[in-house]
């Protein structure tokens, strides 16, 4: 057998010149149809005349339901809130039953198991297996069905409103030359404008599922100063916008609402990927997208809402104190390890990295593979933004800070002293010890865990939290971590 293996290897090596090496290591049995293809020759087209005439009829669009929002094309009022809040704190229920939800055993009705791949129960009709919620012929009702639904979809509407304004605002305040300097053309600007139109549809959808008390669009306070910083902020904001919905989608009491919401959040995922491409980051460096609790999404979002109209519906979700990563890597550098401390625009957790770094340290106009971060379908970095074992330096705010619309929400925590850093990425919740170095400051090390073999758990735009315990939780019950959260932040792992 040993001699036979050597012979086979020798024989294959004889054909090394004739056959190209496989681009996928270990994948050697690929096949290709035995066909011959004649490639087109000649010069490419330089003039473009009328199309061929084909049969068609004149059509006109029918009457569509109106959008709630307009598609803005100019700058609107922006900046921090300077007044005095007339109402403070999150919306509260008349009665609260406890301070934490205790862990329970599995649902006693969750007993189904299929040992043989055969249908276990009678089928209601041919080709329709037994089971499935909402498959019994009842008419769908596309309205929220509980306080949990209402507060979740209202949070989602706050998110859609800021995205509608944000995308239009960047197009309004930066010139064509500003975008070209960042490597983005008129077609890219048109793409961003179309994303804004998508948001007007999403806002209308969520408004219709909430009813007459749905909140209107607010005024916002953005952190960016350049096109690169605008794009960086977009990829962070769409990250928590998408992950916030994944976190509550499966928990909604109204499956009809969840059905429509999943169809809009699929677009949100594409937006986040597109902004990463515009920033020269790998578009999707993970195998699974993360879900986070609603209070996390609201904590990230609220600091960027300046004010809302009087009597705007308030939210019940918690605002946690901010967790800051002092040495968050700068994706505008070809050497992220050279990032200076606090090299981002402001002091809010999702503020973009500074783009005004020296030209000979920037990766924006570099043409060398592995070091360029100009817009592209995909980019691989010779020096990754972060790596397992990297020291991560942290500071965090004390609770009691006024945030959000009209400074009317207050950050709070029910946790004890911080002991761990929780890393929420993909399907994993990973804890690393916190080393305290001073008053509200410390450090930890980026973990090296994997989701499955070959898939590093921590990658992309990652959510991190300080906690007082290393509570074991999984994606479906992650919200039970909230009573243990001291502060929340974002880590740009890739």
CSV table of C-alpha atoms in Angstrom, one decimal:
chain,number,residue,atom,x,y,z
A,1,UNK,CA,0.0,0.0,0.0
A,2,UNK,CA,2.9,2.4,0.9
A,3,UNK,CA,4.5,1.8,-2.5
A,4,UNK,CA,1.2,2.3,-4.3
A,5,UNK,CA,0.7,5.6,-2.6
A,6,UNK,CA,4.2,6.8,-3.7
A,7,UNK,CA,3.5,5.7,-7.2
A,8,UNK,CA,0.2,7.6,-7.3
A,9,UNK,CA,1.9,10.8,-6.0
A,10,UNK,CA,4.7,10.5,-8.6
A,11,UNK,CA,2.2,10.0,-11.4
A,12,UNK,CA,0.2,13.0,-10.4
A,13,UNK,CA,3.3,15.2,-10.2
A,14,UNK,CA,4.0,14.3,-13.9
A,15,UNK,CA,0.9,16.3,-14.8
A,16,UNK,CA,1.6,19.3,-12.6
A,17,UNK,CA,2.5,21.4,-15.6
A,18,UNK,CA,-0.6,20.6,-17.5
A,19,UNK,CA,-3.2,21.0,-14.7
A,20,UNK,CA,-3.4,24.1,-12.6
A,21,UNK,CA,-3.1,23.7,-8.8
A,22,UNK,CA,-6.4,23.7,-7.0
A,23,UNK,CA,-7.3,27.0,-5.4
A,24,UNK,CA,-9.0,25.2,-2.4
A,25,UNK,CA,-6.5,23.2,-0.3
A,26,UNK,CA,-7.4,19.6,0.0
A,27,UNK,CA,-10.2,19.8,-2.6
A,28,UNK,CA,-8.9,17.7,-5.5
A,29,UNK,CA,-11.9,16.0,-7.0
A,30,UNK,CA,-13.5,18.9,-8.8
A,31,UNK,CA,-14.8,18.2,-12.3
A,32,UNK,CA,-15.8,20.4,-15.3
A,33,UNK,CA,-18.2,19.6,-18.2
A,34,UNK,CA,-16.4,18.4,-21.3
A,35,UNK,CA,-17.4,21.4,-23.5
A,36,UNK,CA,-15.4,23.8,-25.7
A,37,UNK,CA,-16.1,27.5,-25.4
A,38,UNK,CA,-14.9,30.1,-27.9
A,39,UNK,CA,-14.3,33.3,-26.1
A,40,UNK,CA,-15.5,36.6,-27.7
A,41,UNK,CA,-12.9,38.5,-29.6
A,42,UNK,CA,-12.6,42.1,-30.9
A,43,UNK,CA,-12.7,45.5,-29.2
A,44,UNK,CA,-15.3,46.3,-26.6
A,45,UNK,CA,-18.2,48.5,-27.4
A,46,UNK,CA,-17.7,52.3,-27.3
A,47,UNK,CA,-21.0,53.5,-28.7
A,48,UNK,CA,-24.4,52.5,-27.5
A,49,UNK,CA,-27.3,52.9,-29.9
A,50,UNK,CA,-31.1,52.1,-29.5
A,51,UNK,CA,-32.1,48.7,-28.2
A,52,UNK,CA,-33.6,46.1,-30.3
A,53,UNK,CA,-37.4,46.4,-30.7
A,54,UNK,CA,-39.4,43.8,-28.8
A,55,UNK,CA,-43.1,43.3,-28.2
A,56,UNK,CA,-44.4,45.2,-25.2
A,57,UNK,CA,-47.5,47.0,-24.0
A,58,UNK,CA,-47.9,50.3,-22.1
A,59,UNK,CA,-48.5,49.7,-18.4
A,60,UNK,CA,-49.1,52.1,-15.5
A,61,UNK,CA,-48.6,51.4,-11.8
A,62,UNK,CA,-51.6,50.8,-9.7
A,63,UNK,CA,-52.5,52.8,-6.6
A,64,UNK,CA,-50.0,51.9,-3.8
A,65,UNK,CA,-50.4,52.6,-0.2
A,66,UNK,CA,-48.6,55.9,0.7
A,67,UNK,CA,-45.3,56.0,2.5
A,68,UNK,CA,-45.3,57.6,5.9
A,69,UNK,CA,-42.1,59.4,5.3
A,70,UNK,CA,-40.8,61.6,2.5
A,71,UNK,CA,-37.5,60.8,0.7
A,72,UNK,CA,-35.3,63.7,1.9
A,73,UNK,CA,-32.7,65.1,-0.5
A,74,UNK,CA,-31.4,68.0,1.5
A,75,UNK,CA,-29.8,68.6,4.9
A,76,UNK,CA,-32.2,68.7,7.9
A,77,UNK,CA,-31.6,70.1,11.4
A,78,UNK,CA,-28.9,68.2,13.3
A,79,UNK,CA,-26.8,68.6,16.4
A,80,UNK,CA,-26.9,67.9,20.2
A,81,UNK,CA,-29.9,68.7,22.3
A,82,UNK,CA,-29.5,71.9,24.4
A,83,UNK,CA,-32.9,72.1,26.3
A,84,UNK,CA,-34.2,70.6,29.5
A,85,UNK,CA,-36.0,67.2,29.6
A,86,UNK,CA,-39.6,67.4,30.8
A,87,UNK,CA,-39.8,63.7,31.2
A,88,UNK,CA,-37.0,61.4,32.3
A,89,UNK,CA,-36.5,57.6,32.4
A,90,UNK,CA,-37.8,54.7,30.4
A,91,UNK,CA,-41.5,53.9,30.0
A,92,UNK,CA,-42.6,51.9,33.1
A,93,UNK,CA,-45.4,49.4,33.6
A,94,UNK,CA,-48.0,50.0,36.4
A,95,UNK,CA,-46.6,46.9,38.2
A,96,UNK,CA,-43.2,45.2,37.9
A,97,UNK,CA,-43.2,41.6,39.2
A,98,UNK,CA,-39.5,41.2,40.0
A,99,UNK,CA,-35.9,42.3,39.4
A,100,UNK,CA,-34.6,39.4,37.3
A,101,UNK,CA,-36.1,36.5,35.4
A,102,UNK,CA,-35.1,33.2,37.1
A,103,UNK,CA,-33.8,30.4,34.9
A,104,UNK,CA,-36.2,27.5,34.3
A,105,UNK,CA,-35.9,24.0,32.8
A,106,UNK,CA,-36.9,23.4,29.2
A,107,UNK,CA,-40.6,24.0,28.2
A,108,UNK,CA,-42.5,20.9,29.2
A,109,UNK,CA,-44.4,20.9,25.9
A,110,UNK,CA,-41.1,20.8,23.9
A,111,UNK,CA,-41.1,17.0,23.6
A,112,UNK,CA,-41.2,16.3,19.9
A,113,UNK,CA,-38.5,14.0,18.6
A,114,UNK,CA,-38.2,12.2,15.2
A,115,UNK,CA,-36.2,9.0,15.5
A,116,UNK,CA,-36.6,7.6,12.0
A,117,UNK,CA,-37.3,10.5,9.6
A,118,UNK,CA,-41.0,9.4,9.1
A,119,UNK,CA,-44.0,11.7,9.8
A,120,UNK,CA,-45.0,11.1,13.4
A,121,UNK,CA,-48.5,12.6,13.4
A,122,UNK,CA,-51.5,12.7,11.0
A,123,UNK,CA,-51.2,15.3,8.3
A,124,UNK,CA,-54.0,17.9,8.0
A,125,UNK,CA,-53.9,17.8,4.2
A,126,UNK,CA,-51.7,16.1,1.5
A,127,UNK,CA,-48.2,17.4,1.4
A,128,UNK,CA,-48.7,19.4,4.6
A,129,UNK,CA,-46.9,17.9,7.7
A,130,UNK,CA,-48.6,18.3,11.1
A,131,UNK,CA,-47.6,21.4,13.0
A,132,UNK,CA,-46.5,24.9,12.3
A,133,UNK,CA,-48.0,28.0,13.8
A,134,UNK,CA,-50.5,30.0,11.7
A,135,UNK,CA,-51.0,27.2,9.2
A,136,UNK,CA,-54.5,26.2,10.3
A,137,UNK,CA,-56.3,28.6,7.9
A,138,UNK,CA,-56.7,31.5,10.3
A,139,UNK,CA,-56.5,35.0,8.6
A,140,UNK,CA,-53.2,36.7,9.4
A,141,UNK,CA,-53.3,39.8,11.6
A,142,UNK,CA,-50.2,42.0,10.9
A,143,UNK,CA,-50.4,44.0,14.2
A,144,UNK,CA,-48.3,43.8,17.4
A,145,UNK,CA,-49.9,41.4,19.9
A,146,UNK,CA,-48.3,42.2,23.3
A,147,UNK,CA,-46.4,44.9,25.2
A,148,UNK,CA,-43.3,43.0,24.2
A,149,UNK,CA,-44.2,43.2,20.5
A,150,UNK,CA,-45.1,46.9,20.8
A,151,UNK,CA,-41.9,48.0,22.5
A,152,UNK,CA,-39.7,45.8,20.2
A,153,UNK,CA,-41.3,47.1,16.9
A,154,UNK,CA,-41.2,50.7,18.3
A,155,UNK,CA,-37.5,50.3,18.9
A,156,UNK,CA,-37.2,49.0,15.3
A,157,UNK,CA,-39.0,52.1,14.0
A,158,UNK,CA,-36.7,54.4,15.9
A,159,UNK,CA,-33.9,52.6,14.1
A,160,UNK,CA,-35.5,52.9,10.7
A,161,UNK,CA,-36.0,56.6,11.1
A,162,UNK,CA,-32.4,57.4,11.9
A,163,UNK,CA,-31.2,55.3,9.0
A,164,UNK,CA,-33.5,57.2,6.6
A,165,UNK,CA,-32.1,60.5,7.8
A,166,UNK,CA,-28.5,59.3,8.1
A,167,UNK,CA,-28.2,58.0,4.5
A,168,UNK,CA,-29.8,61.2,3.1
A,169,UNK,CA,-27.7,63.5,5.3
A,170,UNK,CA,-24.4,62.0,4.3
A,171,UNK,CA,-25.3,62.5,0.6
A,172,UNK,CA,-26.4,66.1,1.4
A,173,UNK,CA,-23.4,67.3,3.4
A,174,UNK,CA,-20.6,65.8,1.4
A,175,UNK,CA,-19.8,66.8,-2.2
A,176,UNK,CA,-19.2,64.6,-5.3
A,177,UNK,CA,-15.5,65.3,-4.9
A,178,UNK,CA,-15.6,64.3,-1.2
A,179,UNK,CA,-17.0,60.9,-2.2
A,180,UNK,CA,-14.5,60.5,-5.1
A,181,UNK,CA,-11.6,61.2,-2.7
A,182,UNK,CA,-12.9,58.2,-0.7
A,183,UNK,CA,-13.1,56.1,-3.8
A,184,UNK,CA,-16.9,56.2,-4.2
A,185,UNK,CA,-18.5,57.3,-7.5
A,186,UNK,CA,-21.8,58.6,-8.5
A,187,UNK,CA,-23.1,55.1,-8.8
A,188,UNK,CA,-22.2,54.5,-5.1
A,189,UNK,CA,-24.0,57.6,-4.1
A,190,UNK,CA,-27.0,56.5,-6.0
A,191,UNK,CA,-26.8,53.2,-4.2
A,192,UNK,CA,-26.8,54.9,-0.8
A,193,UNK,CA,-29.8,57.1,-1.9
A,194,UNK,CA,-31.7,53.9,-2.8
A,195,UNK,CA,-30.9,52.5,0.7
A,196,UNK,CA,-32.6,55.6,2.1
A,197,UNK,CA,-35.7,54.8,0.0
A,198,UNK,CA,-35.6,51.3,1.4
A,199,UNK,CA,-35.8,52.8,4.9
A,200,UNK,CA,-38.9,54.9,4.0
A,201,UNK,CA,-40.6,51.6,3.2
A,202,UNK,CA,-39.4,50.0,6.4
A,203,UNK,CA,-40.6,52.9,8.4
A,204,UNK,CA,-44.0,52.7,6.8
A,205,UNK,CA,-44.3,49.0,7.4
A,206,UNK,CA,-43.4,49.2,11.1
A,207,UNK,CA,-45.7,52.2,11.5
A,208,UNK,CA,-48.6,50.2,10.1
A,209,UNK,CA,-47.9,47.3,12.5
A,210,UNK,CA,-47.9,49.7,15.5
A,211,UNK,CA,-50.9,51.9,14.7
A,212,UNK,CA,-51.6,55.6,15.6
A,213,UNK,CA,-49.1,55.8,18.5
A,214,UNK,CA,-46.1,55.0,16.3
A,215,UNK,CA,-43.3,57.6,16.9
A,216,UNK,CA,-42.4,60.1,14.1
A,217,UNK,CA,-38.9,60.9,12.8
A,218,UNK,CA,-36.6,62.7,15.3
A,219,UNK,CA,-33.5,65.0,15.1
A,220,UNK,CA,-30.1,63.5,15.2
A,221,UNK,CA,-26.5,64.3,16.3
A,222,UNK,CA,-24.0,62.6,14.1
A,223,UNK,CA,-20.2,62.1,14.8
A,224,UNK,CA,-18.7,61.9,11.3
A,225,UNK,CA,-16.6,64.7,9.6
A,226,UNK,CA,-15.5,62.9,6.4
A,227,UNK,CA,-17.0,60.4,3.9
A,228,UNK,CA,-14.9,57.6,5.4
A,229,UNK,CA,-16.2,58.4,8.8
A,230,UNK,CA,-19.7,58.5,7.5
A,231,UNK,CA,-19.3,55.1,6.0
A,232,UNK,CA,-17.7,53.7,9.1
A,233,UNK,CA,-20.6,55.0,11.3
A,234,UNK,CA,-23.1,53.5,8.8
A,235,UNK,CA,-21.5,50.0,9.1
A,236,UNK,CA,-21.7,50.2,12.9
A,237,UNK,CA,-25.2,51.6,13.1
A,238,UNK,CA,-26.6,49.0,10.6
A,239,UNK,CA,-24.7,46.3,12.6
A,240,UNK,CA,-26.6,47.0,15.8
A,241,UNK,CA,-29.8,47.7,13.9
A,242,UNK,CA,-29.7,44.2,12.3
A,243,UNK,CA,-28.5,42.4,15.4
A,244,UNK,CA,-31.1,44.0,17.6
A,245,UNK,CA,-33.9,42.6,15.4
A,246,UNK,CA,-32.3,39.1,15.2
A,247,UNK,CA,-32.3,39.2,19.0
A,248,UNK,CA,-36.1,39.7,19.4
A,249,UNK,CA,-37.5,38.3,16.2
A,250,UNK,CA,-38.1,34.8,17.4
A,251,UNK,CA,-39.6,36.0,20.6
A,252,UNK,CA,-42.4,38.1,19.1
A,253,UNK,CA,-46.0,37.0,20.1
A,254,UNK,CA,-47.2,38.0,16.6
A,255,UNK,CA,-45.7,35.6,14.1
A,256,UNK,CA,-47.3,37.7,11.3
A,257,UNK,CA,-45.3,40.7,12.4
A,258,UNK,CA,-42.2,38.6,12.7
A,259,UNK,CA,-42.7,37.3,9.2
A,260,UNK,CA,-42.8,40.8,7.6
A,261,UNK,CA,-40.0,42.1,9.9
A,262,UNK,CA,-37.7,39.3,8.8
A,263,UNK,CA,-38.2,40.4,5.2
A,264,UNK,CA,-37.1,43.9,6.0
A,265,UNK,CA,-34.2,42.9,8.2
A,266,UNK,CA,-32.8,40.8,5.4
A,267,UNK,CA,-32.3,44.1,3.5
A,268,UNK,CA,-30.7,45.6,6.6
A,269,UNK,CA,-28.1,42.8,6.5
A,270,UNK,CA,-27.3,43.6,2.9
A,271,UNK,CA,-26.8,47.3,3.8
A,272,UNK,CA,-24.4,46.5,6.5
A,273,UNK,CA,-22.4,44.3,4.2
A,274,UNK,CA,-22.4,47.0,1.5
A,275,UNK,CA,-21.1,49.7,3.9
A,276,UNK,CA,-18.3,47.3,5.0
A,277,UNK,CA,-17.3,46.9,1.3
A,278,UNK,CA,-17.3,50.7,0.9
A,279,UNK,CA,-14.9,50.9,3.9
A,280,UNK,CA,-12.6,48.3,2.5
A,281,UNK,CA,-13.4,45.8,5.2
A,282,UNK,CA,-14.2,42.1,4.5
A,283,UNK,CA,-18.0,42.1,3.7
A,284,UNK,CA,-18.9,39.2,5.9
A,285,UNK,CA,-16.1,37.7,8.0
A,286,UNK,CA,-18.4,35.6,10.1
A,287,UNK,CA,-20.5,32.4,9.6
A,288,UNK,CA,-23.4,33.6,11.7
A,289,UNK,CA,-24.9,37.0,12.5
A,290,UNK,CA,-25.3,38.0,16.1
A,291,UNK,CA,-28.6,38.7,17.9
A,292,UNK,CA,-28.6,41.1,20.9
A,293,UNK,CA,-31.3,42.2,23.4
A,294,UNK,CA,-33.4,45.2,22.8
A,295,UNK,CA,-31.9,47.2,25.7
A,296,UNK,CA,-28.5,46.7,24.0
A,297,UNK,CA,-29.7,48.1,20.7
A,298,UNK,CA,-31.4,51.1,22.5
A,299,UNK,CA,-28.2,51.7,24.4
A,300,UNK,CA,-26.2,52.0,21.2
A,301,UNK,CA,-28.8,54.0,19.4
A,302,UNK,CA,-30.1,56.5,21.9
A,303,UNK,CA,-26.9,58.7,22.2
A,304,UNK,CA,-27.3,59.7,18.5
A,305,UNK,CA,-30.9,60.9,18.9
A,306,UNK,CA,-30.9,64.6,19.8
A,307,UNK,CA,-34.6,65.4,20.2
A,308,UNK,CA,-38.0,64.1,19.3
A,309,UNK,CA,-41.3,66.0,18.9
A,310,UNK,CA,-43.5,66.5,21.9
A,311,UNK,CA,-45.5,63.5,23.0
A,312,UNK,CA,-43.4,61.1,21.0
A,313,UNK,CA,-43.9,57.5,22.2
A,314,UNK,CA,-41.3,56.6,24.8
A,315,UNK,CA,-39.5,53.3,25.1
A,316,UNK,CA,-39.4,50.9,28.0
A,317,UNK,CA,-35.9,49.5,27.3
A,318,UNK,CA,-32.9,50.1,29.6
A,319,UNK,CA,-30.0,52.4,28.7
A,320,UNK,CA,-26.7,50.9,30.0
A,321,UNK,CA,-23.6,53.0,30.8
A,322,UNK,CA,-21.1,53.3,27.9
A,323,UNK,CA,-18.1,51.0,27.7
A,324,UNK,CA,-15.2,52.5,25.7
A,325,UNK,CA,-12.4,50.6,24.0
A,326,UNK,CA,-9.4,52.9,24.3
A,327,UNK,CA,-7.3,51.0,21.7
A,328,UNK,CA,-10.1,50.1,19.2
A,329,UNK,CA,-8.2,49.5,15.9
A,330,UNK,CA,-8.5,52.1,13.1
A,331,UNK,CA,-9.6,50.4,9.9
A,332,UNK,CA,-8.2,53.4,7.9
A,333,UNK,CA,-4.6,52.3,8.8
A,334,UNK,CA,-2.7,49.8,6.8
A,335,UNK,CA,-1.1,48.8,10.1
A,336,UNK,CA,-3.9,48.6,12.7
A,337,UNK,CA,-1.4,47.8,15.4
A,338,UNK,CA,-0.1,51.4,15.0
A,339,UNK,CA,-3.5,52.8,16.1
A,340,UNK,CA,-3.0,55.4,18.8
A,341,UNK,CA,-5.2,55.4,21.9
A,342,UNK,CA,-8.6,57.0,21.5
A,343,UNK,CA,-8.2,57.3,17.7
A,344,UNK,CA,-11.9,57.8,17.0
A,345,UNK,CA,-14.0,60.9,16.5
A,346,UNK,CA,-15.9,61.3,19.8
A,347,UNK,CA,-16.7,59.6,23.1
A,348,UNK,CA,-19.8,57.6,22.2
A,349,UNK,CA,-19.4,53.9,21.9
A,350,UNK,CA,-20.1,53.7,18.1
A,351,UNK,CA,-18.3,56.8,16.9
A,352,UNK,CA,-16.2,56.1,13.8
A,353,UNK,CA,-12.5,55.8,13.7
A,354,UNK,CA,-10.6,59.0,12.7
A,355,UNK,CA,-9.8,59.2,9.0
A,356,UNK,CA,-7.6,62.3,9.2
A,357,UNK,CA,-4.4,60.3,9.8
A,358,UNK,CA,-1.1,61.0,7.9
A,359,UNK,CA,-1.2,59.9,4.2
A,360,UNK,CA,1.8,57.6,4.6
A,361,UNK,CA,0.0,55.7,7.4
A,362,UNK,CA,-3.4,55.4,5.6
A,363,UNK,CA,-4.6,52.4,3.6
A,364,UNK,CA,-7.2,54.3,1.6
A,365,UNK,CA,-5.0,55.0,-1.5
A,366,UNK,CA,-2.7,52.0,-1.2
A,367,UNK,CA,-2.8,49.7,-4.2
A,368,UNK,CA,-0.8,46.8,-2.6
A,369,UNK,CA,-2.9,43.7,-2.1
A,370,UNK,CA,-3.2,43.0,1.6
A,371,UNK,CA,-2.8,46.6,2.7
A,372,UNK,CA,-5.4,48.5,0.7
A,373,UNK,CA,-8.7,49.5,2.3
A,374,UNK,CA,-10.3,51.3,-0.6
A,375,UNK,CA,-13.8,50.3,-1.6
A,376,UNK,CA,-13.9,46.7,-3.0
A,377,UNK,CA,-16.1,43.7,-3.2
A,378,UNK,CA,-13.8,42.0,-0.7
A,379,UNK,CA,-10.5,42.8,1.0
A,380,UNK,CA,-8.1,40.5,2.8
A,381,UNK,CA,-5.6,42.2,5.2
A,382,UNK,CA,-2.0,41.1,5.6
A,383,UNK,CA,-2.2,42.5,9.1
A,384,UNK,CA,-5.7,41.9,10.6
A,385,UNK,CA,-7.5,44.5,12.6
A,386,UNK,CA,-7.3,42.4,15.8
A,387,UNK,CA,-6.2,39.0,16.8
A,388,UNK,CA,-6.8,36.5,19.7
A,389,UNK,CA,-4.7,37.4,22.7
A,390,UNK,CA,-4.6,41.1,21.9
A,391,UNK,CA,-4.9,43.3,25.1
A,392,UNK,CA,-8.0,45.4,25.0
A,393,UNK,CA,-7.9,48.5,27.2
A,394,UNK,CA,-11.3,49.6,28.6
A,395,UNK,CA,-12.9,52.5,30.5
A,396,UNK,CA,-16.5,52.8,31.4
A,397,UNK,CA,-19.0,55.5,32.4
A,398,UNK,CA,-20.8,55.6,35.7
A,399,UNK,CA,-24.6,55.2,35.6
A,400,UNK,CA,-26.9,58.2,35.8
A,401,UNK,CA,-25.9,59.9,32.6
A,402,UNK,CA,-28.7,61.7,30.6
A,403,UNK,CA,-28.9,60.3,27.0
A,404,UNK,CA,-31.2,60.0,24.1
A,405,UNK,CA,-34.1,62.1,22.8
A,406,UNK,CA,-34.2,65.4,24.7
A,407,UNK,CA,-31.7,64.0,27.3
A,408,UNK,CA,-34.8,62.3,28.8
A,409,UNK,CA,-33.4,58.8,29.3
A,410,UNK,CA,-31.0,57.9,32.1
A,411,UNK,CA,-28.3,55.2,32.0
A,412,UNK,CA,-28.6,52.6,34.7
A,413,UNK,CA,-27.3,49.2,35.9
A,414,UNK,CA,-28.5,46.7,38.4
A,415,UNK,CA,-25.1,44.8,38.4
A,416,UNK,CA,-22.5,44.6,41.1
A,417,UNK,CA,-18.8,45.3,40.5
A,418,UNK,CA,-17.5,44.2,37.1
A,419,UNK,CA,-15.6,41.0,37.0
A,420,UNK,CA,-15.7,39.8,33.4
A,421,UNK,CA,-15.9,41.0,29.8
A,422,UNK,CA,-18.6,39.3,27.8
A,423,UNK,CA,-18.0,38.9,24.1
A,424,UNK,CA,-21.2,38.4,22.0
A,425,UNK,CA,-20.4,37.4,18.5
A,426,UNK,CA,-22.0,34.9,16.1
A,427,UNK,CA,-23.6,32.1,18.2
A,428,UNK,CA,-21.2,32.5,21.1
A,429,UNK,CA,-21.2,34.2,24.5
A,430,UNK,CA,-17.6,34.2,25.7
A,431,UNK,CA,-16.3,35.6,29.0
A,432,UNK,CA,-12.7,36.8,29.7
A,433,UNK,CA,-11.5,38.0,33.1
A,434,UNK,CA,-11.4,41.8,33.6
A,435,UNK,CA,-8.2,43.2,35.2
A,436,UNK,CA,-9.1,46.4,37.0
A,437,UNK,CA,-6.4,49.1,36.8
A,438,UNK,CA,-8.2,52.1,38.3
A,439,UNK,CA,-11.5,53.8,38.9
A,440,UNK,CA,-13.7,52.6,36.0
A,441,UNK,CA,-10.8,51.4,33.9
A,442,UNK,CA,-9.2,48.0,33.2
A,443,UNK,CA,-8.2,45.6,30.5
A,444,UNK,CA,-8.8,42.1,29.2
A,445,UNK,CA,-7.5,40.0,26.3
A,446,UNK,CA,-9.4,39.1,23.1
A,447,UNK,CA,-10.5,35.4,23.4
A,448,UNK,CA,-9.5,32.7,20.9
A,449,UNK,CA,-12.7,30.6,21.0
A,450,UNK,CA,-14.3,29.2,17.8
A,451,UNK,CA,-17.9,28.7,16.9
A,452,UNK,CA,-17.0,25.6,14.9
A,453,UNK,CA,-13.6,24.5,13.9
A,454,UNK,CA,-12.0,27.1,11.6
A,455,UNK,CA,-14.5,29.9,12.5
A,456,UNK,CA,-13.1,32.3,15.1
A,457,UNK,CA,-15.9,33.5,17.3
A,458,UNK,CA,-14.8,37.1,17.6
A,459,UNK,CA,-14.7,38.8,14.2
A,460,UNK,CA,-16.4,41.7,12.5
A,461,UNK,CA,-18.2,44.4,14.5
A,462,UNK,CA,-18.4,42.7,17.9
A,463,UNK,CA,-20.5,43.5,20.9
A,464,UNK,CA,-18.8,43.6,24.3
A,465,UNK,CA,-20.2,44.1,27.8
A,466,UNK,CA,-18.8,44.3,31.4
A,467,UNK,CA,-20.6,41.9,33.7
A,468,UNK,CA,-20.5,41.0,37.3
A,469,UNK,CA,-20.9,37.2,36.7
A,470,UNK,CA,-20.1,34.8,33.9
A,471,UNK,CA,-23.7,33.5,33.5
A,472,UNK,CA,-24.1,30.7,31.0
A,473,UNK,CA,-26.5,31.8,28.3
A,474,UNK,CA,-27.2,31.0,24.7
A,475,UNK,CA,-28.6,33.1,21.8
A,476,UNK,CA,-32.3,32.4,22.6
A,477,UNK,CA,-32.1,33.5,26.2
A,478,UNK,CA,-29.3,36.1,26.0
A,479,UNK,CA,-31.6,38.9,27.4
A,480,UNK,CA,-31.2,37.3,30.8
A,481,UNK,CA,-27.7,38.7,30.9
A,482,UNK,CA,-29.1,42.3,31.4
A,483,UNK,CA,-29.3,42.3,35.2
A,484,UNK,CA,-25.6,41.5,35.2
A,485,UNK,CA,-24.4,44.1,32.7
A,486,UNK,CA,-22.4,47.0,34.0
A,487,UNK,CA,-21.6,48.8,30.7
A,488,UNK,CA,-21.9,48.2,26.9
A,489,UNK,CA,-19.5,48.8,24.0
A,490,UNK,CA,-18.5,47.9,20.4
A,491,UNK,CA,-15.2,46.3,19.4
A,492,UNK,CA,-14.0,46.5,15.8
A,493,UNK,CA,-12.5,43.0,15.5
A,494,UNK,CA,-12.5,42.9,11.7
